[in-house]
Every structure is written in structure tokens, then in C-alpha cells.
Short mmCIF file of the N, C-alpha and C atoms (twelve columns), coordinates in Angstrom:
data_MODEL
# 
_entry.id   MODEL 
# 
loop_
_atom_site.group_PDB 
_atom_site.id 
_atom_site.type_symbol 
_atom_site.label_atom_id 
_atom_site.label_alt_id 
_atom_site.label_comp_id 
_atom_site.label_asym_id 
_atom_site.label_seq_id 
_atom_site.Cartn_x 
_atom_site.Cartn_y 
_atom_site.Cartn_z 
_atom_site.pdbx_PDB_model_num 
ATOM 1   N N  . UNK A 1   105.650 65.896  77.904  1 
ATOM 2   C CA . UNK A 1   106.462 67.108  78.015  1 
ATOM 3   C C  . UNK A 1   105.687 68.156  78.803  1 
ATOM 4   N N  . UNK A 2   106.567 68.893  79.451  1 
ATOM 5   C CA . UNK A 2   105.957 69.713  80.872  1 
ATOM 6   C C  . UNK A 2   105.582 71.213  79.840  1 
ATOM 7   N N  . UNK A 3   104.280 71.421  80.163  1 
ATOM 8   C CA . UNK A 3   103.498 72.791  79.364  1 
ATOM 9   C C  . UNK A 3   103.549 74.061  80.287  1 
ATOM 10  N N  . UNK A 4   104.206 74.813  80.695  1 
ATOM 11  C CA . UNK A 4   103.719 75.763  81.498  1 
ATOM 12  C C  . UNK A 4   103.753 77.155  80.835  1 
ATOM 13  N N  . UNK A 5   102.152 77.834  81.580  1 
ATOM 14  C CA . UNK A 5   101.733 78.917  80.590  1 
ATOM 15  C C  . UNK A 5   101.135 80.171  81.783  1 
ATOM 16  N N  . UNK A 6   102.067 81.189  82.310  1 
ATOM 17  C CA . UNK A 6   101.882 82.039  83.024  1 
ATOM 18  C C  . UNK A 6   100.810 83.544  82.310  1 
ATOM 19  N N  . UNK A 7   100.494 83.786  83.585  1 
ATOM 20  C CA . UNK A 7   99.176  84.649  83.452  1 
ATOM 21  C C  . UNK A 7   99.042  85.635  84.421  1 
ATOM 22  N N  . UNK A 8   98.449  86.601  84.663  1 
ATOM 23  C CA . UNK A 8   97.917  87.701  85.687  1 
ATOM 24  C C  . UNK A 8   98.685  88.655  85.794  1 
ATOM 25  N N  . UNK A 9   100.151 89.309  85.203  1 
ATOM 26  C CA . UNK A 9   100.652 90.203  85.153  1 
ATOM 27  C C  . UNK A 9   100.516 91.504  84.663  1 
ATOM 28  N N  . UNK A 10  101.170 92.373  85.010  1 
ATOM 29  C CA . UNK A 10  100.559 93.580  84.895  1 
ATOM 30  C C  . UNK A 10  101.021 94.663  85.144  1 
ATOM 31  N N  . UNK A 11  100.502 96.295  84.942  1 
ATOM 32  C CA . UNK A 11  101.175 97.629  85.788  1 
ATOM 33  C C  . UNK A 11  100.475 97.578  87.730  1 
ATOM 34  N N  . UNK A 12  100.942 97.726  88.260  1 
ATOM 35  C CA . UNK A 12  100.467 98.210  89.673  1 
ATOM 36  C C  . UNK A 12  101.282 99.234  89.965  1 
ATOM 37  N N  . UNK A 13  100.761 100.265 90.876  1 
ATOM 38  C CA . UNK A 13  101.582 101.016 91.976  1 
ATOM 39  C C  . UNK A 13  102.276 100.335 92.650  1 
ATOM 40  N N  . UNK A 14  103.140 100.976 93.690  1 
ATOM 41  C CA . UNK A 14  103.727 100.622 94.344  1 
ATOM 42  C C  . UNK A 14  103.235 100.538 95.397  1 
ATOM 43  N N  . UNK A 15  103.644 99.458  96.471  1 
ATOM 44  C CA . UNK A 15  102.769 99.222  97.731  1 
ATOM 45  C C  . UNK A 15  101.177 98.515  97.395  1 
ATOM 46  N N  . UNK A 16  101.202 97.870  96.157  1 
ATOM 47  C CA . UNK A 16  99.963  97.162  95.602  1 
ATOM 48  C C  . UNK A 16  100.520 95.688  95.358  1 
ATOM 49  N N  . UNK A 17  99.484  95.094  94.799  1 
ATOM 50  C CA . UNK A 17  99.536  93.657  95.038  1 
ATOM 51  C C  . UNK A 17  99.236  92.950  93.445  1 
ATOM 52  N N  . UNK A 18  99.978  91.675  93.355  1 
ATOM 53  C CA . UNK A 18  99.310  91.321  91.841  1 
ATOM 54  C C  . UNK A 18  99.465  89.821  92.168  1 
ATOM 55  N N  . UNK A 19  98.776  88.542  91.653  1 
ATOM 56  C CA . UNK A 19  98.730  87.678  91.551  1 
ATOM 57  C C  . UNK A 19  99.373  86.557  90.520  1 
ATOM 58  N N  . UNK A 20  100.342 86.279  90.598  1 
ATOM 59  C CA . UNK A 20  100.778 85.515  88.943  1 
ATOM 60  C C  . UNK A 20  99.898  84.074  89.515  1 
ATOM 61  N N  . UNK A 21  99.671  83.146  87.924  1 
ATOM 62  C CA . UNK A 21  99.501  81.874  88.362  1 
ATOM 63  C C  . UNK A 21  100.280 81.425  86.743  1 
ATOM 64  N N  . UNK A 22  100.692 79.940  87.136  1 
ATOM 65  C CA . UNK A 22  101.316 79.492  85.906  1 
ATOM 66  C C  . UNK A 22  100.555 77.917  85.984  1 
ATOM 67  N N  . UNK A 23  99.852  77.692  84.662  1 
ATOM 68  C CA . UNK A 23  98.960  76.653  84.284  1 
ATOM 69  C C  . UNK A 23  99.831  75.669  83.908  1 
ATOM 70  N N  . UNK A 24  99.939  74.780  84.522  1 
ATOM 71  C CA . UNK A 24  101.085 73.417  83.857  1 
ATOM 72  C C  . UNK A 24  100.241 72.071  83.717  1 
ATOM 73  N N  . UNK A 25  100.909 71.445  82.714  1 
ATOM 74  C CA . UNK A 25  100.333 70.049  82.315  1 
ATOM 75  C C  . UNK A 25  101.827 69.058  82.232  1 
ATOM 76  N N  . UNK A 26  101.398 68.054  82.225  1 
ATOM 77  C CA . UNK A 26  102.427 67.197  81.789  1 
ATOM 78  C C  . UNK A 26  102.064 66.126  82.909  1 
ATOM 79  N N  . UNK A 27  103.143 64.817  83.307  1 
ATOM 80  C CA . UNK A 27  103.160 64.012  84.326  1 
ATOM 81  C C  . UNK A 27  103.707 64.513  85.390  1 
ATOM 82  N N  . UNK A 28  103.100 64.420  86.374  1 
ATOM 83  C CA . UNK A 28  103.250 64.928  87.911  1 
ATOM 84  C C  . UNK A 28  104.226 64.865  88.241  1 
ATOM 85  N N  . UNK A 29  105.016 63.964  87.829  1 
ATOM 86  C CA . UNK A 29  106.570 63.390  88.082  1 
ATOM 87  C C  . UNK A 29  107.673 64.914  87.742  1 
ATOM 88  N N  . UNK A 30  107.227 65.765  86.588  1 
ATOM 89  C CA . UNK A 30  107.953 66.172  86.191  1 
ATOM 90  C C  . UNK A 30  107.564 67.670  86.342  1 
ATOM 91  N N  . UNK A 31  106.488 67.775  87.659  1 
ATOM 92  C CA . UNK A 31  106.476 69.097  88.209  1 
ATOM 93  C C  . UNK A 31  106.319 69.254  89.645  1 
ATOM 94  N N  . UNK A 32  107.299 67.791  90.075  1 
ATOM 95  C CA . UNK A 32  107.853 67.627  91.567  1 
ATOM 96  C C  . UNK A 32  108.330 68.782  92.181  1 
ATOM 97  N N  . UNK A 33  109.141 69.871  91.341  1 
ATOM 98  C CA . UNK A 33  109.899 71.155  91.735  1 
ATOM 99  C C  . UNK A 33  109.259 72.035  91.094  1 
ATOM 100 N N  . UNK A 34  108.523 73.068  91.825  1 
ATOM 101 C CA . UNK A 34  108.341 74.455  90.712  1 
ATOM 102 C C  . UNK A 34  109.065 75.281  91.285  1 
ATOM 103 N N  . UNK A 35  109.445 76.709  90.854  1 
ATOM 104 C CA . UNK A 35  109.542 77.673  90.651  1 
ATOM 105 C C  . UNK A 35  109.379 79.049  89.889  1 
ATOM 106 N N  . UNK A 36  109.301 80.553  90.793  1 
ATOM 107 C CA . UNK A 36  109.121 81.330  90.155  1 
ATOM 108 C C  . UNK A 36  110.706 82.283  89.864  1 
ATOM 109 N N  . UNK A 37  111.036 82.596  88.913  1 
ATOM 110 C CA . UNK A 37  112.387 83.381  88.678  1 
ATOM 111 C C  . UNK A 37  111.823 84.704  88.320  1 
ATOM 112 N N  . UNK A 38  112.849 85.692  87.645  1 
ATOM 113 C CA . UNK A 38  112.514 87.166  87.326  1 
ATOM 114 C C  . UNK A 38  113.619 87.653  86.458  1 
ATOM 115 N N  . UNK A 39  113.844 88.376  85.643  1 
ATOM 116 C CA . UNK A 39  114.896 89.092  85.188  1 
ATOM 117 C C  . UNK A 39  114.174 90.339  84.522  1 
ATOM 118 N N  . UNK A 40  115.049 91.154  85.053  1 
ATOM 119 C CA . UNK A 40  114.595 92.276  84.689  1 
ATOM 120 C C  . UNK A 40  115.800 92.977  83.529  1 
ATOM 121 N N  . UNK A 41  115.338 94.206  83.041  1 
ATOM 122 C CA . UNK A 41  116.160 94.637  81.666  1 
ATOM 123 C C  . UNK A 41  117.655 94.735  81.969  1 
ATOM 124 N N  . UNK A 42  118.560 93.938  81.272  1 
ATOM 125 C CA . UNK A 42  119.716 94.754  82.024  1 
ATOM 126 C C  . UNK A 42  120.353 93.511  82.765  1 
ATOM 127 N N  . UNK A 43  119.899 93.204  83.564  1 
ATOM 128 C CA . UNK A 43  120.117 91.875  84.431  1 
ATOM 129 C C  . UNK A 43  120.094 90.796  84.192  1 
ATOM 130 N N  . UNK A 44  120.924 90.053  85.263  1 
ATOM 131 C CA . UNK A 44  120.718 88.714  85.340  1 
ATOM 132 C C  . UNK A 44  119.681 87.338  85.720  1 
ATOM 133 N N  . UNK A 45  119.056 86.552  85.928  1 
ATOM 134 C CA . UNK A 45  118.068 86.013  86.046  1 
ATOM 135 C C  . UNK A 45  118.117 85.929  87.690  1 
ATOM 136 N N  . UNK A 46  116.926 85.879  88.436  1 
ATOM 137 C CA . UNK A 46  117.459 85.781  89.795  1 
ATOM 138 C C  . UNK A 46  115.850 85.286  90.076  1 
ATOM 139 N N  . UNK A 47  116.168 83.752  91.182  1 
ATOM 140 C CA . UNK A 47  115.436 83.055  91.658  1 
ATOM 141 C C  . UNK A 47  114.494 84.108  92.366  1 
ATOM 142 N N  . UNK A 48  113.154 83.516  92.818  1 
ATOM 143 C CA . UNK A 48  112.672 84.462  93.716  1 
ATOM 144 C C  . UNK A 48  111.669 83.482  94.729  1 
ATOM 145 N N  . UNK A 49  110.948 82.124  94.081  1 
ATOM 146 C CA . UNK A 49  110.543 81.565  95.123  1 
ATOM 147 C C  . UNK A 49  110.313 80.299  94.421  1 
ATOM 148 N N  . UNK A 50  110.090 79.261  95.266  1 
ATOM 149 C CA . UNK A 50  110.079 77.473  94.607  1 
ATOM 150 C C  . UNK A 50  109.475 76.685  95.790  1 
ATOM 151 N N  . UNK A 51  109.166 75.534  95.034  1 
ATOM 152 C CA . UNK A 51  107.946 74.862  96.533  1 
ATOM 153 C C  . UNK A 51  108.416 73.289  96.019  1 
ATOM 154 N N  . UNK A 52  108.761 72.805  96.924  1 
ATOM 155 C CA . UNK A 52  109.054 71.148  96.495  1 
ATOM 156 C C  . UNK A 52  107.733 70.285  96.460  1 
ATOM 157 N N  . UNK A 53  107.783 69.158  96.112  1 
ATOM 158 C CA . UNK A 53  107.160 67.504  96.046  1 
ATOM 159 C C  . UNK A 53  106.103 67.436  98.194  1 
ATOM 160 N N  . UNK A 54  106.919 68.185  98.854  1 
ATOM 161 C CA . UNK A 54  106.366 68.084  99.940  1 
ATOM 162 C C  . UNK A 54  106.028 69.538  100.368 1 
ATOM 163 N N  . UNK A 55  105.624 70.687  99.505  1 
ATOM 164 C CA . UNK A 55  105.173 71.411  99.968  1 
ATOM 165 C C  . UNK A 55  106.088 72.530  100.336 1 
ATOM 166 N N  . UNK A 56  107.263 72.259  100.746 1 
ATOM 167 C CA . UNK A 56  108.488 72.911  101.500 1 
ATOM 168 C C  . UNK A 56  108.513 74.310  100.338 1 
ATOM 169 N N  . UNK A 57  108.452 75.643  101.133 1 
ATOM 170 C CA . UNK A 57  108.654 76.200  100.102 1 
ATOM 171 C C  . UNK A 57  110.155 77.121  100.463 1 
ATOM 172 N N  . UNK A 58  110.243 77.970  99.902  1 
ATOM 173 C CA . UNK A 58  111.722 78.666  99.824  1 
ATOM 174 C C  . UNK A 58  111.718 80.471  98.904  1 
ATOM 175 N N  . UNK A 59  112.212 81.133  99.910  1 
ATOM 176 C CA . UNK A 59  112.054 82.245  98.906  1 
ATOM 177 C C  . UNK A 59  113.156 83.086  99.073  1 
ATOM 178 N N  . UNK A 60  114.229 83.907  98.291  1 
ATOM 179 C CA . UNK A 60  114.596 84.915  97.801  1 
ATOM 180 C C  . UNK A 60  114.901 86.162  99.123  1 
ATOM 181 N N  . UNK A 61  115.910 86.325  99.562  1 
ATOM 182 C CA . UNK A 61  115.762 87.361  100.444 1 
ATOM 183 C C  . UNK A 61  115.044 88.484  100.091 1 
ATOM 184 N N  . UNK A 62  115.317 88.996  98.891  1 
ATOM 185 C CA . UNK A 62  114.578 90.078  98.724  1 
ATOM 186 C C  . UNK A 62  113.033 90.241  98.246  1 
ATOM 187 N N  . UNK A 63  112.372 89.139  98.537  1 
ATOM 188 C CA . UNK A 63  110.867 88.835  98.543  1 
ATOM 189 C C  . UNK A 63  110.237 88.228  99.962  1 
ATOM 190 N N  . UNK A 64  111.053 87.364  100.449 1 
ATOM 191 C CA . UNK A 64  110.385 86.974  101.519 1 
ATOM 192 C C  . UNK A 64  109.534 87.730  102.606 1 
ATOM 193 N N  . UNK A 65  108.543 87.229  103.174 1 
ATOM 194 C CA . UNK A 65  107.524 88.102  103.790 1 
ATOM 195 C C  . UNK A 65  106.851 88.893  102.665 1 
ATOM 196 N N  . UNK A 66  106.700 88.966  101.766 1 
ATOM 197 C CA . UNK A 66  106.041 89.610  100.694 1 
ATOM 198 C C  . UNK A 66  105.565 89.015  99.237  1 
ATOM 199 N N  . UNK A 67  105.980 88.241  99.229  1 
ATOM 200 C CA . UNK A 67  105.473 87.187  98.380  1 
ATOM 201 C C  . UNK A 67  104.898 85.398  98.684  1 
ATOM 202 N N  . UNK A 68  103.721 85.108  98.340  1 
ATOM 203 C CA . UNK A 68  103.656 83.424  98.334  1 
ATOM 204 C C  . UNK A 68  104.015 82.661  97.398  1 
ATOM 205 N N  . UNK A 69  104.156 81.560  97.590  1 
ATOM 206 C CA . UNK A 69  104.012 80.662  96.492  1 
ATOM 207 C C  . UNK A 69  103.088 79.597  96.813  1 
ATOM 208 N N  . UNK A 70  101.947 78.966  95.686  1 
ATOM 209 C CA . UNK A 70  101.849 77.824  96.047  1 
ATOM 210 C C  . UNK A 70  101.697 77.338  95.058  1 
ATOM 211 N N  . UNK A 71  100.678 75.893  95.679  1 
ATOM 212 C CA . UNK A 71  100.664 74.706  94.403  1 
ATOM 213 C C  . UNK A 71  99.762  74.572  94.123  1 
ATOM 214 N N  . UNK A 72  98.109  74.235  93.213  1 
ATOM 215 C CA . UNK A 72  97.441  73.592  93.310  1 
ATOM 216 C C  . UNK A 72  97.569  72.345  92.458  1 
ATOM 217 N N  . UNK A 73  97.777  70.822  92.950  1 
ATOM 218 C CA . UNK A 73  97.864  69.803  91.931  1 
ATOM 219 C C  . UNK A 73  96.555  69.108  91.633  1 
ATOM 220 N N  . UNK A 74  95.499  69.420  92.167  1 
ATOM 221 C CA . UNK A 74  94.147  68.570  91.586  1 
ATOM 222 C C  . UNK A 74  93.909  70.154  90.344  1 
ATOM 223 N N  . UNK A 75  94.168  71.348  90.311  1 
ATOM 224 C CA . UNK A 75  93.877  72.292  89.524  1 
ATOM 225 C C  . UNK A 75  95.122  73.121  88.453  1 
ATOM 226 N N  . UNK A 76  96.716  71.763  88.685  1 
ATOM 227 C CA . UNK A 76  97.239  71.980  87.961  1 
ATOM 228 C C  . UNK A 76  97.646  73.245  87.620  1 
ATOM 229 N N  . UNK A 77  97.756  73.692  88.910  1 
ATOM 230 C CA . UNK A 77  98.103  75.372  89.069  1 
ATOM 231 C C  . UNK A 77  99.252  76.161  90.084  1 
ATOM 232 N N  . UNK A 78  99.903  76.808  89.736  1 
ATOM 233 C CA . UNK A 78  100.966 77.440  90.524  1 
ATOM 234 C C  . UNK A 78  101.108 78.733  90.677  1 
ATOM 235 N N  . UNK A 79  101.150 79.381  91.911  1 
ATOM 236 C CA . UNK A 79  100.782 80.988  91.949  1 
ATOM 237 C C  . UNK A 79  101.853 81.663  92.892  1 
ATOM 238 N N  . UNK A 80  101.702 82.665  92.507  1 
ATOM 239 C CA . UNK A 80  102.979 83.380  93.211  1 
ATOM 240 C C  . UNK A 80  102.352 84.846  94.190  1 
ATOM 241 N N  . UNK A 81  101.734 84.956  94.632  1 
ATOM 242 C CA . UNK A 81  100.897 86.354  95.315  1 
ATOM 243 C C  . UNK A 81  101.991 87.494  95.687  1 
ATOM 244 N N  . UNK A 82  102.377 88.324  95.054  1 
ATOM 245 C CA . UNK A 82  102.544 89.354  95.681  1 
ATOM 246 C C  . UNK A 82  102.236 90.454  96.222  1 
ATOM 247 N N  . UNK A 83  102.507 90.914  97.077  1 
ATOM 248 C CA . UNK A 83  102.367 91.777  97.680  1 
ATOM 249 C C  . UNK A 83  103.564 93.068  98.261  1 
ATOM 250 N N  . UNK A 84  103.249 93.989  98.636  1 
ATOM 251 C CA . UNK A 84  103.638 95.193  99.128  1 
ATOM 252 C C  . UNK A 84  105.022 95.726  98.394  1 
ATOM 253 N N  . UNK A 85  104.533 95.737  96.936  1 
ATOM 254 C CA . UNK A 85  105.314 95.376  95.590  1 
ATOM 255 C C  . UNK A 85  106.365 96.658  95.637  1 
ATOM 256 N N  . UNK A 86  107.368 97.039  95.076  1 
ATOM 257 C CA . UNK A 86  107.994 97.963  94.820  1 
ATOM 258 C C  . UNK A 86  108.797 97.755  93.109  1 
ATOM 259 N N  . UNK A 87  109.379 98.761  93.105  1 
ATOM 260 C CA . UNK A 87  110.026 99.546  91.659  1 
ATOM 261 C C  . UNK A 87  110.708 98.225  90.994  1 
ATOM 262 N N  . UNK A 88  111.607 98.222  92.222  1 
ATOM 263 C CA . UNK A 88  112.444 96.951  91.473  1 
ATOM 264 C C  . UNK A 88  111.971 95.333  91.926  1 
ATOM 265 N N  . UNK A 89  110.989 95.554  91.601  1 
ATOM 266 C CA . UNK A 89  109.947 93.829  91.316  1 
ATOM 267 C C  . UNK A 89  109.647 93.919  90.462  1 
ATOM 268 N N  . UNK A 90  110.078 94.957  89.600  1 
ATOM 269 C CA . UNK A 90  109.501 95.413  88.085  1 
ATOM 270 C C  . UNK A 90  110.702 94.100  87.433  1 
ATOM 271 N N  . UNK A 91  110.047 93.735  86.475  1 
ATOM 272 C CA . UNK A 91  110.252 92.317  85.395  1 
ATOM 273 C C  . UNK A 91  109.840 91.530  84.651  1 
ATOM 274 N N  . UNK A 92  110.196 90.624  84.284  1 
ATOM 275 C CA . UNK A 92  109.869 89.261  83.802  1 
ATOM 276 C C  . UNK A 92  109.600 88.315  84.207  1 
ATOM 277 N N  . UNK A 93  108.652 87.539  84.764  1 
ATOM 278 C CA . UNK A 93  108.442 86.793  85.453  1 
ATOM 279 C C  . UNK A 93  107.918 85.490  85.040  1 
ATOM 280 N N  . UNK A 94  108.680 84.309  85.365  1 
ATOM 281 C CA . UNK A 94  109.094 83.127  84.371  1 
ATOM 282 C C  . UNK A 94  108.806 81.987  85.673  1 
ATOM 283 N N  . UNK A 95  107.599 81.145  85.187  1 
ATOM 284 C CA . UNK A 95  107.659 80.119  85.898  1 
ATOM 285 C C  . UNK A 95  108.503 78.524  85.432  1 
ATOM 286 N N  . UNK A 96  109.081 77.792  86.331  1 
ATOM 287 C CA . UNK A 96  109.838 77.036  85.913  1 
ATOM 288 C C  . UNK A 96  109.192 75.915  86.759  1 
ATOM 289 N N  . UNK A 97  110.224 74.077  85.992  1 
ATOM 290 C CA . UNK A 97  109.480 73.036  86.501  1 
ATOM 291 C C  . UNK A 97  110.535 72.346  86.214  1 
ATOM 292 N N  . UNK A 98  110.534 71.185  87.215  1 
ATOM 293 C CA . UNK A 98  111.559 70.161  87.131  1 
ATOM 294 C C  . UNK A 98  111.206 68.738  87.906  1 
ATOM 295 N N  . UNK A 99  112.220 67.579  87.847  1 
ATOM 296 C CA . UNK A 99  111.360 66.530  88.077  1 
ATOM 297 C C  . UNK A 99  111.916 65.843  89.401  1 
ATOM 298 N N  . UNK A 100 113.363 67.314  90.218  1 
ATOM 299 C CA . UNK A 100 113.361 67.209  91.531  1 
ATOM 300 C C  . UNK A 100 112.672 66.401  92.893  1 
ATOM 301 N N  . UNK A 101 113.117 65.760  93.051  1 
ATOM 302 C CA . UNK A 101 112.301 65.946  94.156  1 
ATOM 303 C C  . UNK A 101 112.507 66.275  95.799  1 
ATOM 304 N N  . UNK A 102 112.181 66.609  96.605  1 
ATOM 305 C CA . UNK A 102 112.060 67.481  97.899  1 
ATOM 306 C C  . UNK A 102 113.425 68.664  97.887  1 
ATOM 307 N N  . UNK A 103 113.295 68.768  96.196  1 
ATOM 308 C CA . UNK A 103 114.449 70.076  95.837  1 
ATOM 309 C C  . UNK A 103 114.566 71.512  96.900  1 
ATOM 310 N N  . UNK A 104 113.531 71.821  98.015  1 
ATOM 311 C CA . UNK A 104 113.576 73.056  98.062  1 
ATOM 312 C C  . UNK A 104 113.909 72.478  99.824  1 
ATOM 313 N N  . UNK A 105 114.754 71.590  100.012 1 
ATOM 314 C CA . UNK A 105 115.810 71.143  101.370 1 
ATOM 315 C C  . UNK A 105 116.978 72.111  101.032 1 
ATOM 316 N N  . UNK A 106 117.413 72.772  101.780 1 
ATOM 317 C CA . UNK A 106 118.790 73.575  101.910 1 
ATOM 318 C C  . UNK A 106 118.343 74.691  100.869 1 
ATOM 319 N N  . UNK A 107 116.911 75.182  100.397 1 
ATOM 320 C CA . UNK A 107 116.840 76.332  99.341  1 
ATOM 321 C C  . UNK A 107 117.234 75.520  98.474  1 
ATOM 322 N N  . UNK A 108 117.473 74.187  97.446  1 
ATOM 323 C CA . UNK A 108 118.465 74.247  96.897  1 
ATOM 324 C C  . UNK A 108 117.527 74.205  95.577  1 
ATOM 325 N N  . UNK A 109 115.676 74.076  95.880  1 
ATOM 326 C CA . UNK A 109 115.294 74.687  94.182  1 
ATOM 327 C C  . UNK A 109 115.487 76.290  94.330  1 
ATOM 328 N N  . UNK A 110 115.982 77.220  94.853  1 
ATOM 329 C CA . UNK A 110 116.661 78.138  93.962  1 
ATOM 330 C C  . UNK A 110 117.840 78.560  93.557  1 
ATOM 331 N N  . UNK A 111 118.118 76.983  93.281  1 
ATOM 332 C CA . UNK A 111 119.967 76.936  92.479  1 
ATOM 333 C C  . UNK A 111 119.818 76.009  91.210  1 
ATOM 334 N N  . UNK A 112 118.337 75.639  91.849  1 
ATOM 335 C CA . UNK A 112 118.069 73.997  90.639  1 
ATOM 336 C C  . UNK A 112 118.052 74.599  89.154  1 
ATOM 337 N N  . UNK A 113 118.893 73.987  88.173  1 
ATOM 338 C CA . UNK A 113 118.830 74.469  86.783  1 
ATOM 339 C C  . UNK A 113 117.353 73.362  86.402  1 
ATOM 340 N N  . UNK A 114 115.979 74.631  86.319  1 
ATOM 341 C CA . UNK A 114 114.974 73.376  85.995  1 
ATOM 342 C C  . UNK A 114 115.084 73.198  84.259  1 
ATOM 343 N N  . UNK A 115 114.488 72.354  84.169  1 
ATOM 344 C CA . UNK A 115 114.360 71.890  82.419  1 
ATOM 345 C C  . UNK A 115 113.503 72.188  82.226  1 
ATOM 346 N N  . UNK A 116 111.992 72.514  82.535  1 
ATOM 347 C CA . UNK A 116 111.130 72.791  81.746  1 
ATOM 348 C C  . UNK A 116 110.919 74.667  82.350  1 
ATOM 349 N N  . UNK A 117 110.841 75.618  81.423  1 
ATOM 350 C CA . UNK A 117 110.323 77.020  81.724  1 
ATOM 351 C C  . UNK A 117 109.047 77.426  80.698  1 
ATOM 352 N N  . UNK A 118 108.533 78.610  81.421  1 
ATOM 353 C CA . UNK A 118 107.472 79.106  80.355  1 
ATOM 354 C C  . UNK A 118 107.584 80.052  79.572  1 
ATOM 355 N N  . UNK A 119 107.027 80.948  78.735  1 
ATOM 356 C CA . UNK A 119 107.374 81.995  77.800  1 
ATOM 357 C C  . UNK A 119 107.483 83.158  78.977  1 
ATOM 358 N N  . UNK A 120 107.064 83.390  80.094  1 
ATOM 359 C CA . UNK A 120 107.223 84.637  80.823  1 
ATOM 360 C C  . UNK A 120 106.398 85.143  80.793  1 
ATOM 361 N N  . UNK A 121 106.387 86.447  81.920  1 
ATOM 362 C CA . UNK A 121 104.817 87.399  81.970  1 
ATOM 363 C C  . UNK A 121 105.466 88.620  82.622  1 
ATOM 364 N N  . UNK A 122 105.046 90.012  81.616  1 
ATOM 365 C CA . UNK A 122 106.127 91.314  82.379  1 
ATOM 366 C C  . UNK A 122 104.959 91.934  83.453  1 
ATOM 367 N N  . UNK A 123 105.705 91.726  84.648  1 
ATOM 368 C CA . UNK A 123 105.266 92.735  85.775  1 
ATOM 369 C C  . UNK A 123 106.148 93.821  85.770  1 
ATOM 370 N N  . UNK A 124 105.106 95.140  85.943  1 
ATOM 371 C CA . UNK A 124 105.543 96.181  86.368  1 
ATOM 372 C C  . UNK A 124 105.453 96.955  87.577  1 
ATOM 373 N N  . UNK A 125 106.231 97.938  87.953  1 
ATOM 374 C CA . UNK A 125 105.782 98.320  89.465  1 
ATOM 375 C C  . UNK A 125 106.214 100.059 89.323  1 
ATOM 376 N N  . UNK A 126 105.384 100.582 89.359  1 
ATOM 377 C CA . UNK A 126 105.383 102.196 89.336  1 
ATOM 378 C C  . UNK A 126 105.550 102.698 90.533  1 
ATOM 379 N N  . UNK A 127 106.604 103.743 90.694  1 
ATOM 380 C CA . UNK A 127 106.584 104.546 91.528  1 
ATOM 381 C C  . UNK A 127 105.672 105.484 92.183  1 
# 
């Protein structure tokens, strides 16, 4: 069963930078697809970036150019870098996993309902 356990969140200003990473275990098979989502108070859940089985990654209009994603699989690690952060990046930030594979062809890991998620991590972003 897929373990994922997010970390590095936090308050920043705005126009600052924060790092998430989400620690996953399980069989490789079944973290072919990651992704990072968000929901903030009030709202609905909304994709923001995902990286397939080949690397392919995919992001969120309203992050792209400002956020990374990657993978590390010998360190069983997944990170999300943001940067040049604003108000409403303020959230919840929830890494997800699934056993997809080359899911992020047509964007379509950020439509993928994944099966495995983590408890979340609240980023904030001050004006």
C-alpha cells in the first residue's frame, strides 16, 4: 500500500519561494503517476502539477512557469518548488499517487482520480 507523507510547508511573503517534498513508499508500480493538488478554505480541490512513469510533466495554468515538479525514485521522493508565490497559493497542499501509467499525455494526470493521497501540508502566502 502506497505511503505518502508531505513536508516543507509553511508562512512566506509574497514573491518568495517554498519547497514541498512528499516521501512515498510502496511498489513502484503504484507511484507510476504523481501529483500535487491544493484546496484552499472555501473551495474546491484543484490540480496544480503531476509528472508521469516517463518523466512528462504537466501543470495548472495558474502555476505554470512558477512552479516545478519532480521525481526522485532511487530517494523515493517528490517535490514541488515554488516560486514567485502569491496570496492565492495560499492552501492545502496534498500530494497524490496512482498506478497510471504515461498518465500526464494530454494533461490527463490532472483529471486522474488517483487512489492513493497524503494527509496534506498548509501553505501560506502573505501579502
Amino acid at each position: 500500500q502506497v505511503r505518502l507523507v508531505e513536508s516543507g510547508g509553511g508562512s512566506v511573503q509574497a514573491g518568495g519561494s517554498l519547497t514541498l517534498s512528499c516521501a512515498f513508499s510502496g511498489k513502484p508500480y503504484e507511484t507510476f503517476c504523481m501529483g500535487w493538488f491544493r484546496q484552499a478554505p472555501g473551495k474546491g480541490r484543484e490540480a496544480v502539477a503531476g509528472i508521469d512513469s516517463n518523466y512528462k510533466t504537466s501543470y495548472s495554468s495558474s502555476v505554470k512557469g512558477r512552479f516545478t515538479i519532480a521525481k526522485d525514485n532511487a530517494e523515493n521522493n517528490l517535490t514541488l518548488q515554488m516560486s514567485s508565490l502569491k496570496p492565492e497559493d495560499t492552501a492545502m497542499y496534498y500530494c497524490a499517487a496512482d498506478n497510471e501509467l504515461q498518465c500526464c499525455s494530454g494533461d490527463y494526470c490532472l483529471e486522474l482520480e488517483y487512489g492513493s493521497w497524503g494527509a496534506g501540508i498548509q501553505v501560506t502566502v502573505s501579502s
